[in-house]
Amino acid sequence: MWLKHSLEVARKELSIHFASPLAYLFLAAFALISVFMVFWVDAFFARNIADVRPLFDWMPVMLIFLAAALTMRSWSEERRSGTLEHVLTLPVRSISFVLGKFLAGWILLALALVLTLPIPFMVGLVGDLDWGPVWAGYLATLLLGALYLSIGLAVSSRTDNALISLLVTVAVAGVFWLIGHPLLTRLLPSDVASVFALIGSGSRFDAITRGILDVRDLYYYLSLSLAFLAFNVYSLEQVRWDNRTRRPLHQRWRAGVALVVANLLIANLWLQPVTALRADTTAGQLYSVSPVTRQTLAQLQEPLVLHGYFSDRTHPLLAPLIPQLKDLMREYETLGHGQVQVEFVDPTAHPDVEKRINDNYGIQPTPFRVADRYQSSVVSSYFDIRVQYGDEDKVLNFQDLIEVRQTPQGDIDVQLRNPEYDLTKAIRSVAEQYRAGGDLYALLDQPVTLTAYVSPDVQLPDSLVEFRQTLTDTANAIKADANGQFDWRIQDPQAGDGQLAEQLARDYGFQPMVAGLLSPSPFYFYLMLSTDDQNLALPLPADLTETALRDSLDTGLKRFVDGLNATVGLVTPGTVDSPMGPQPASRRFSTLRQWLSDSYAVRTVDLSSGQVPAAIDLLLVMAPENLDSSAVFALDQYLMRGGRVVLTTGSQDIQLTRQDLSAVPMNSGLDDWLAGLGISLSDDLVMDPQNAAFPVPVVRQAGGLRFQDYRMLDYPYFVDIRADGLNSEQPATTSLPRLTVPWASALSYETSQSDDAPTLTTLAQSSPQSWLGSAAQVMPTLSADGQANFPPGDDNGRQTLVLALSGRMPSYFAGQPSPLLDKAESDSDDSDAAASPTLSAVIERSPESARLIVIGSNDFASDTTLQLASAASGADDSGQLPLLSNLAEWSLDDSGLMTIRSGNRFNRTLPSLTPTGQRVWEYGTYAAVLLVLLVMIGVQRWRRRQRLHQLAQWVDGGRDVE
């Protein structure tokens, strides 16, 4: 019955609200202010992120004034006019009146939020919006609004002055908001700040709007709202009492309300250790511990200790991040089932700990400038994590853990980069190092067999006869130490009818070797490591010594052990010839090298030697230029041995200076080699209306003079590939929200008619509106309206920018002698010393494990391009480095961390829009808000006419009105 009465009270209150236009003006003002905050205050289009966080960033403050305005007259007006006593004499419980007024205010708040729905729908139409955090944000707003409404009702019940009720409600709600806000917590030690964050209403609101529905946060709002509503009921009951007498009923009411409020609040403390009752509403489960992390922790064989070194006094922007890291590390401890221990310590408070970590692990405090209202000073603080597994350690400092962005307003935004990825990667790294330091053969999951395809000694050069004996001795020694995990054998491919030689040529492309151009007797000397499901061809060591052979075999055996760190070979431009002599190459890839070094061992590879070292698991060839035949041969034969190659190359050399931007044809030396594999590059560059804005030098005409400056322009030569252009079925690209390919050449592939042709996979394509434009137009000029002048092309269509070939591929040098023989002959002619014979081993076909990935851009992931991308948004959102990391993991069949990296720290960015298009979307949102308001007004007026019509029928003796 009391619930029915509550609904009747709510309906009466709503009818009072909508009896005048003030309610509609109030709703319109709230909605339009929200839109204004999104588009103007937070500069939505300049922010360039497809989310609605700006809407919810301002909501806690707006709700304070909204709730205060809605509740200021609820009970104070009743007290002032003297009608409260009459209301309380009705045969209706006080709780019904309280809930009725609360529901009326809550419904009005919900209607105000409905008016803001055009904002997320606009963002969803423009970009790729993750709707999970959106609905979570609206839920958080309703919960926070419920808390503020209950505060307002409780305050209003204690005074007969509406203005006092308004001011006190704003003050009380403001205190709850301020307690957990960084404005206050940044001034406090981290432990105290974390407690304040748990009490504050705004900090929990932020957690929900990120997309995390935590039972602790939901109950927090529920408990406080019920507590203030209980206080409101108690205040009304006091009006019923005769304050001149003290009755047991009054004591029971006070005790009962106090007990209810205490239980509601204490339950928050009881729930605080419960971390499992939460739901991640984000599309990619960004804030949930991934299955990869769970699997990593489940595979630990030794205790893992996570040491968190955090100073209580640190930079205000780092202080809010410390509780997030601590919560994540505690989650690892829970998932570790006793194998993971977590320790937190402030080294500045423990000098012995500080000295030990300084001396033993190189962990040093970082100086930060901090300021309060009284002074500005420099404080040295710690923000480090040490991962310890066995006798292996890895340290993550604040530079490894955080990401710094510059907002469109010029402020600095500091966030955790991707803590789960960084922490899990560190755990896997120390675990792999610990495993690698042990018995290599014990790590093999299945026995490995070494097969040496070797001709008889009479056919071998003298150097290889000696090396054969070295091979025999070394293989026997390994077999004796391997405990049955290693075996070996020698086979003569030409024995019998030569069927083995034919099979080797057919399956692996092994052809007879020669020791020189004039050598009359070909021979075989190939080494192959094999298991039941994997084959790996080993190159012959260059110096044919036992040490080199042992290193080659150990490197090969590590390829059969899951989890060991892989080695990436990096080929970058060294020097270029010029009239001034050799000059450093214009493209540098130091950022890429550092990025890869976090996950792999990175080695510089010189292809001019004619051979890729056996230790290289993946070869990354960046912007090759004028490669000679020896370098091409090294790349070709590495692929023929089953290697994995990622190649970034284009047809144009982009030369960017402070004064000019131009393109000249570039000869990589690989055109014929790629053509032999069916791949060709366009001479023109791809241009796309879906592009990224980058700072480029712009020529401006004014008064007959030419001026040059840097401006942020939509630049069609920077192709911005979105979800529809990225292969959603491949792990390397399915996790990328976007990819920018600068100055790209279109790739085309001529499919082979052979039965065993390689498999083609298109990984990235431009938009359907793209076209091939002249490279001579790369320097933008401004039109009369101040925009870059790039006329669209006629022949529009998707262009392939990233492709992959997997499987059996033919060698470019099939049927030809090795170019190393020519080089060896030339070197021996120029040298007075006797040269050792150079062996020619041309493998004519690759195995199924070979993989070639081509990206049609010379400037992909170069330092200059990454700096331009960072200048545009304050951080690199181009996706170039993540793609190369994904390609490395995909090529090495180790895609575990790839699923964590996709978590995001990658923002969903907006597509390129013209200023006119931006204004259309902005003004369209205002119009949509007003349209929804008009619909509400129409529905309300229709319902009012219906009620009046029913009332008229009842007055005229018609049917009763329900």
PDB file of N, CA and C in Angstrom, residues 595-647:
ATOM      1  N   TRP A 595      60.986   0.561 -28.942  1.00  0.00           N
ATOM      2  CA  TRP A 595      59.676  -0.092 -28.763  1.00  0.00           C
ATOM      3  C   TRP A 595      59.823  -1.611 -28.826  1.00  0.00           C
ATOM      4  N   LEU A 596      60.566  -2.111 -29.819  1.00  0.00           N
ATOM      5  CA  LEU A 596      60.743  -3.552 -29.964  1.00  0.00           C
ATOM      6  C   LEU A 596      61.612  -4.129 -28.851  1.00  0.00           C
ATOM      7  N   SER A 597      62.543  -3.324 -28.338  1.00  0.00           N
ATOM      8  CA  SER A 597      63.451  -3.814 -27.308  1.00  0.00           C
ATOM      9  C   SER A 597      62.721  -4.178 -26.025  1.00  0.00           C
ATOM     10  N   ASP A 598      61.511  -3.639 -25.828  1.00  0.00           N
ATOM     11  CA  ASP A 598      60.760  -3.985 -24.625  1.00  0.00           C
ATOM     12  C   ASP A 598      60.290  -5.436 -24.646  1.00  0.00           C
ATOM     13  N   SER A 599      60.180  -6.031 -25.844  1.00  0.00           N
ATOM     14  CA  SER A 599      59.653  -7.392 -25.944  1.00  0.00           C
ATOM     15  C   SER A 599      60.630  -8.377 -26.563  1.00  0.00           C
ATOM     16  N   TYR A 600      61.593  -7.896 -27.337  1.00  0.00           N
ATOM     17  CA  TYR A 600      62.479  -8.795 -28.077  1.00  0.00           C
ATOM     18  C   TYR A 600      63.928  -8.349 -27.921  1.00  0.00           C
ATOM     19  N   ALA A 601      64.813  -9.289 -28.233  1.00  0.00           N
ATOM     20  CA  ALA A 601      66.218  -8.932 -28.396  1.00  0.00           C
ATOM     21  C   ALA A 601      66.384  -8.395 -29.819  1.00  0.00           C
ATOM     22  N   VAL A 602      66.840  -7.165 -29.952  1.00  0.00           N
ATOM     23  CA  VAL A 602      66.932  -6.502 -31.252  1.00  0.00           C
ATOM     24  C   VAL A 602      68.398  -6.421 -31.669  1.00  0.00           C
ATOM     25  N   ARG A 603      68.677  -6.918 -32.883  1.00  0.00           N
ATOM     26  CA  ARG A 603      70.029  -6.875 -33.420  1.00  0.00           C
ATOM     27  C   ARG A 603      70.033  -6.164 -34.762  1.00  0.00           C
ATOM     28  N   THR A 604      71.042  -5.330 -34.979  1.00  0.00           N
ATOM     29  CA  THR A 604      71.207  -4.693 -36.278  1.00  0.00           C
ATOM     30  C   THR A 604      71.797  -5.693 -37.258  1.00  0.00           C
ATOM     31  N   VAL A 605      71.190  -5.789 -38.422  1.00  0.00           N
ATOM     32  CA  VAL A 605      71.618  -6.748 -39.443  1.00  0.00           C
ATOM     33  C   VAL A 605      72.119  -5.984 -40.657  1.00  0.00           C
ATOM     34  N   ASP A 606      73.291  -6.399 -41.153  1.00  0.00           N
ATOM     35  CA  ASP A 606      73.863  -5.824 -42.369  1.00  0.00           C
ATOM     36  C   ASP A 606      73.686  -6.839 -43.491  1.00  0.00           C
ATOM     37  N   LEU A 607      72.783  -6.547 -44.426  1.00  0.00           N
ATOM     38  CA  LEU A 607      72.495  -7.496 -45.504  1.00  0.00           C
ATOM     39  C   LEU A 607      73.620  -7.586 -46.520  1.00  0.00           C
ATOM     40  N   SER A 608      74.508  -6.599 -46.540  1.00  0.00           N
ATOM     41  CA  SER A 608      75.561  -6.604 -47.565  1.00  0.00           C
ATOM     42  C   SER A 608      76.515  -7.783 -47.417  1.00  0.00           C
ATOM     43  N   SER A 609      76.509  -8.424 -46.235  1.00  0.00           N
ATOM     44  CA  SER A 609      77.372  -9.598 -46.055  1.00  0.00           C
ATOM     45  C   SER A 609      76.878 -10.797 -46.851  1.00  0.00           C
ATOM     46  N   GLY A 610      75.619 -10.730 -47.313  1.00  0.00           N
ATOM     47  CA  GLY A 610      75.073 -11.829 -48.102  1.00  0.00           C
ATOM     48  C   GLY A 610      74.400 -12.905 -47.291  1.00  0.00           C
ATOM     49  N   GLN A 611      74.330 -12.742 -45.974  1.00  0.00           N
ATOM     50  CA  GLN A 611      73.724 -13.769 -45.136  1.00  0.00           C
ATOM     51  C   GLN A 611      73.110 -13.136 -43.900  1.00  0.00           C
ATOM     52  N   VAL A 612      71.927 -13.623 -43.537  1.00  0.00           N
ATOM     53  CA  VAL A 612      71.266 -13.203 -42.306  1.00  0.00           C
ATOM     54  C   VAL A 612      71.683 -14.176 -41.211  1.00  0.00           C
ATOM     55  N   PRO A 613      72.135 -13.672 -40.051  1.00  0.00           N
ATOM     56  CA  PRO A 613      72.578 -14.571 -38.983  1.00  0.00           C
ATOM     57  C   PRO A 613      71.503 -15.570 -38.586  1.00  0.00           C
ATOM     58  N   ALA A 614      71.929 -16.754 -38.181  1.00  0.00           N
ATOM     59  CA  ALA A 614      70.982 -17.809 -37.821  1.00  0.00           C
ATOM     60  C   ALA A 614      70.156 -17.450 -36.599  1.00  0.00           C
ATOM     61  N   ALA A 615      70.641 -16.544 -35.755  1.00  0.00           N
ATOM     62  CA  ALA A 615      69.929 -16.203 -34.517  1.00  0.00           C
ATOM     63  C   ALA A 615      68.698 -15.341 -34.766  1.00  0.00           C
ATOM     64  N   ILE A 616      68.511 -14.837 -35.975  1.00  0.00           N
ATOM     65  CA  ILE A 616      67.407 -13.921 -36.257  1.00  0.00           C
ATOM     66  C   ILE A 616      66.122 -14.717 -36.460  1.00  0.00           C
ATOM     67  N   ASP A 617      65.129 -14.437 -35.608  1.00  0.00           N
ATOM     68  CA  ASP A 617      63.835 -15.098 -35.734  1.00  0.00           C
ATOM     69  C   ASP A 617      62.883 -14.332 -36.642  1.00  0.00           C
ATOM     70  N   LEU A 618      63.043 -13.022 -36.702  1.00  0.00           N
ATOM     71  CA  LEU A 618      62.204 -12.175 -37.554  1.00  0.00           C
ATOM     72  C   LEU A 618      63.081 -11.070 -38.104  1.00  0.00           C
ATOM     73  N   LEU A 619      62.955 -10.808 -39.402  1.00  0.00           N
ATOM     74  CA  LEU A 619      63.750  -9.773 -40.060  1.00  0.00           C
ATOM     75  C   LEU A 619      62.851  -8.604 -40.410  1.00  0.00           C
ATOM     76  N   LEU A 620      63.204  -7.435 -39.884  1.00  0.00           N
ATOM     77  CA  LEU A 620      62.451  -6.213 -40.139  1.00  0.00           C
ATOM     78  C   LEU A 620      63.306  -5.318 -41.027  1.00  0.00           C
ATOM     79  N   VAL A 621      62.887  -5.109 -42.264  1.00  0.00           N
ATOM     80  CA  VAL A 621      63.641  -4.323 -43.239  1.00  0.00           C
ATOM     81  C   VAL A 621      62.892  -3.017 -43.451  1.00  0.00           C
ATOM     82  N   MET A 622      63.479  -1.911 -43.002  1.00  0.00           N
ATOM     83  CA  MET A 622      62.815  -0.622 -43.018  1.00  0.00           C
ATOM     84  C   MET A 622      63.432   0.274 -44.092  1.00  0.00           C
ATOM     85  N   ALA A 623      62.621   0.716 -45.030  1.00  0.00           N
ATOM     86  CA  ALA A 623      63.002   1.692 -46.052  1.00  0.00           C
ATOM     87  C   ALA A 623      64.319   1.353 -46.729  1.00  0.00           C
ATOM     88  N   PRO A 624      64.454   0.174 -47.354  1.00  0.00           N
ATOM     89  CA  PRO A 624      65.722  -0.163 -48.012  1.00  0.00           C
ATOM     90  C   PRO A 624      65.962   0.741 -49.218  1.00  0.00           C
ATOM     91  N   GLU A 625      67.242   0.994 -49.495  1.00  0.00           N
ATOM     92  CA  GLU A 625      67.590   1.857 -50.614  1.00  0.00           C
ATOM     93  C   GLU A 625      68.847   1.329 -51.288  1.00  0.00           C
ATOM     94  N   ASN A 626      68.746   1.132 -52.596  1.00  0.00           N
ATOM     95  CA  ASN A 626      69.889   0.720 -53.421  1.00  0.00           C
ATOM     96  C   ASN A 626      70.576  -0.542 -52.878  1.00  0.00           C
ATOM     97  N   LEU A 627      69.796  -1.541 -52.534  1.00  0.00           N
ATOM     98  CA  LEU A 627      70.384  -2.802 -52.080  1.00  0.00           C
ATOM     99  C   LEU A 627      71.093  -3.475 -53.250  1.00  0.00           C
ATOM    100  N   ASP A 628      72.296  -3.981 -53.005  1.00  0.00           N
ATOM    101  CA  ASP A 628      73.008  -4.696 -54.062  1.00  0.00           C
ATOM    102  C   ASP A 628      72.572  -6.147 -54.100  1.00  0.00           C
ATOM    103  N   SER A 629      73.143  -6.900 -55.035  1.00  0.00           N
ATOM    104  CA  SER A 629      72.720  -8.285 -55.240  1.00  0.00           C
ATOM    105  C   SER A 629      73.004  -9.141 -54.008  1.00  0.00           C
ATOM    106  N   SER A 630      74.073  -8.849 -53.290  1.00  0.00           N
ATOM    107  CA  SER A 630      74.374  -9.622 -52.089  1.00  0.00           C
ATOM    108  C   SER A 630      73.309  -9.417 -51.023  1.00  0.00           C
ATOM    109  N   ALA A 631      72.856  -8.178 -50.853  1.00  0.00           N
ATOM    110  CA  ALA A 631      71.822  -7.895 -49.862  1.00  0.00           C
ATOM    111  C   ALA A 631      70.506  -8.539 -50.253  1.00  0.00           C
ATOM    112  N   VAL A 632      70.162  -8.453 -51.532  1.00  0.00           N
ATOM    113  CA  VAL A 632      68.929  -9.087 -52.001  1.00  0.00           C
ATOM    114  C   VAL A 632      69.016 -10.597 -51.806  1.00  0.00           C
ATOM    115  N   PHE A 633      70.178 -11.159 -52.070  1.00  0.00           N
ATOM    116  CA  PHE A 633      70.375 -12.595 -51.904  1.00  0.00           C
ATOM    117  C   PHE A 633      70.217 -12.998 -50.428  1.00  0.00           C
ATOM    118  N   ALA A 634      70.765 -12.194 -49.526  1.00  0.00           N
ATOM    119  CA  ALA A 634      70.622 -12.489 -48.102  1.00  0.00           C
ATOM    120  C   ALA A 634      69.153 -12.496 -47.691  1.00  0.00           C
ATOM    121  N   LEU A 635      68.406 -11.497 -48.157  1.00  0.00           N
ATOM    122  CA  LEU A 635      66.982 -11.421 -47.834  1.00  0.00           C
ATOM    123  C   LEU A 635      66.227 -12.592 -48.454  1.00  0.00           C
ATOM    124  N   ASP A 636      66.535 -12.902 -49.701  1.00  0.00           N
ATOM    125  CA  ASP A 636      65.864 -13.989 -50.413  1.00  0.00           C
ATOM    126  C   ASP A 636      66.110 -15.330 -49.727  1.00  0.00           C
ATOM    127  N   GLN A 637      67.339 -15.628 -49.409  1.00  0.00           N
ATOM    128  CA  GLN A 637      67.656 -16.929 -48.839  1.00  0.00           C
ATOM    129  C   GLN A 637      67.173 -17.063 -47.397  1.00  0.00           C
ATOM    130  N   TYR A 638      67.102 -15.952 -46.676  1.00  0.00           N
ATOM    131  CA  TYR A 638      66.515 -16.015 -45.340  1.00  0.00           C
ATOM    132  C   TYR A 638      65.050 -16.420 -45.436  1.00  0.00           C
ATOM    133  N   LEU A 639      64.341 -15.855 -46.410  1.00  0.00           N
ATOM    134  CA  LEU A 639      62.942 -16.227 -46.625  1.00  0.00           C
ATOM    135  C   LEU A 639      62.835 -17.673 -47.093  1.00  0.00           C
ATOM    136  N   MET A 640      63.762 -18.109 -47.950  1.00  0.00           N
ATOM    137  CA  MET A 640      63.719 -19.477 -48.461  1.00  0.00           C
ATOM    138  C   MET A 640      63.986 -20.507 -47.357  1.00  0.00           C
ATOM    139  N   ARG A 641      64.652 -20.113 -46.286  1.00  0.00           N
ATOM    140  CA  ARG A 641      64.893 -21.027 -45.175  1.00  0.00           C
ATOM    141  C   ARG A 641      63.695 -21.101 -44.238  1.00  0.00           C
ATOM    142  N   GLY A 642      62.611 -20.434 -44.595  1.00  0.00           N
ATOM    143  CA  GLY A 642      61.430 -20.428 -43.743  1.00  0.00           C
ATOM    144  C   GLY A 642      61.366 -19.240 -42.821  1.00  0.00           C
ATOM    145  N   GLY A 643      62.139 -18.199 -43.117  1.00  0.00           N
ATOM    146  CA  GLY A 643      62.153 -17.023 -42.264  1.00  0.00           C
ATOM    147  C   GLY A 643      60.904 -16.181 -42.422  1.00  0.00           C
ATOM    148  N   ARG A 644      60.773 -15.246 -41.497  1.00  0.00           N
ATOM    149  CA  ARG A 644      59.640 -14.306 -41.508  1.00  0.00           C
ATOM    150  C   ARG A 644      60.194 -12.907 -41.712  1.00  0.00           C
ATOM    151  N   VAL A 645      59.685 -12.191 -42.699  1.00  0.00           N
ATOM    152  CA  VAL A 645      60.211 -10.890 -43.092  1.00  0.00           C
ATOM    153  C   VAL A 645      59.078  -9.878 -43.095  1.00  0.00           C
ATOM    154  N   VAL A 646      59.322  -8.724 -42.474  1.00  0.00           N
ATOM    155  CA  VAL A 646      58.434  -7.574 -42.565  1.00  0.00           C
ATOM    156  C   VAL A 646      59.204  -6.481 -43.300  1.00  0.00           C
ATOM    157  N   LEU A 647      58.660  -6.024 -44.414  1.00  0.00           N
ATOM    158  CA  LEU A 647      59.343  -5.088 -45.306  1.00  0.00           C
ATOM    159  C   LEU A 647      58.492  -3.843 -45.480  1.00  0.00           C
TER     160      LEU A 647
END
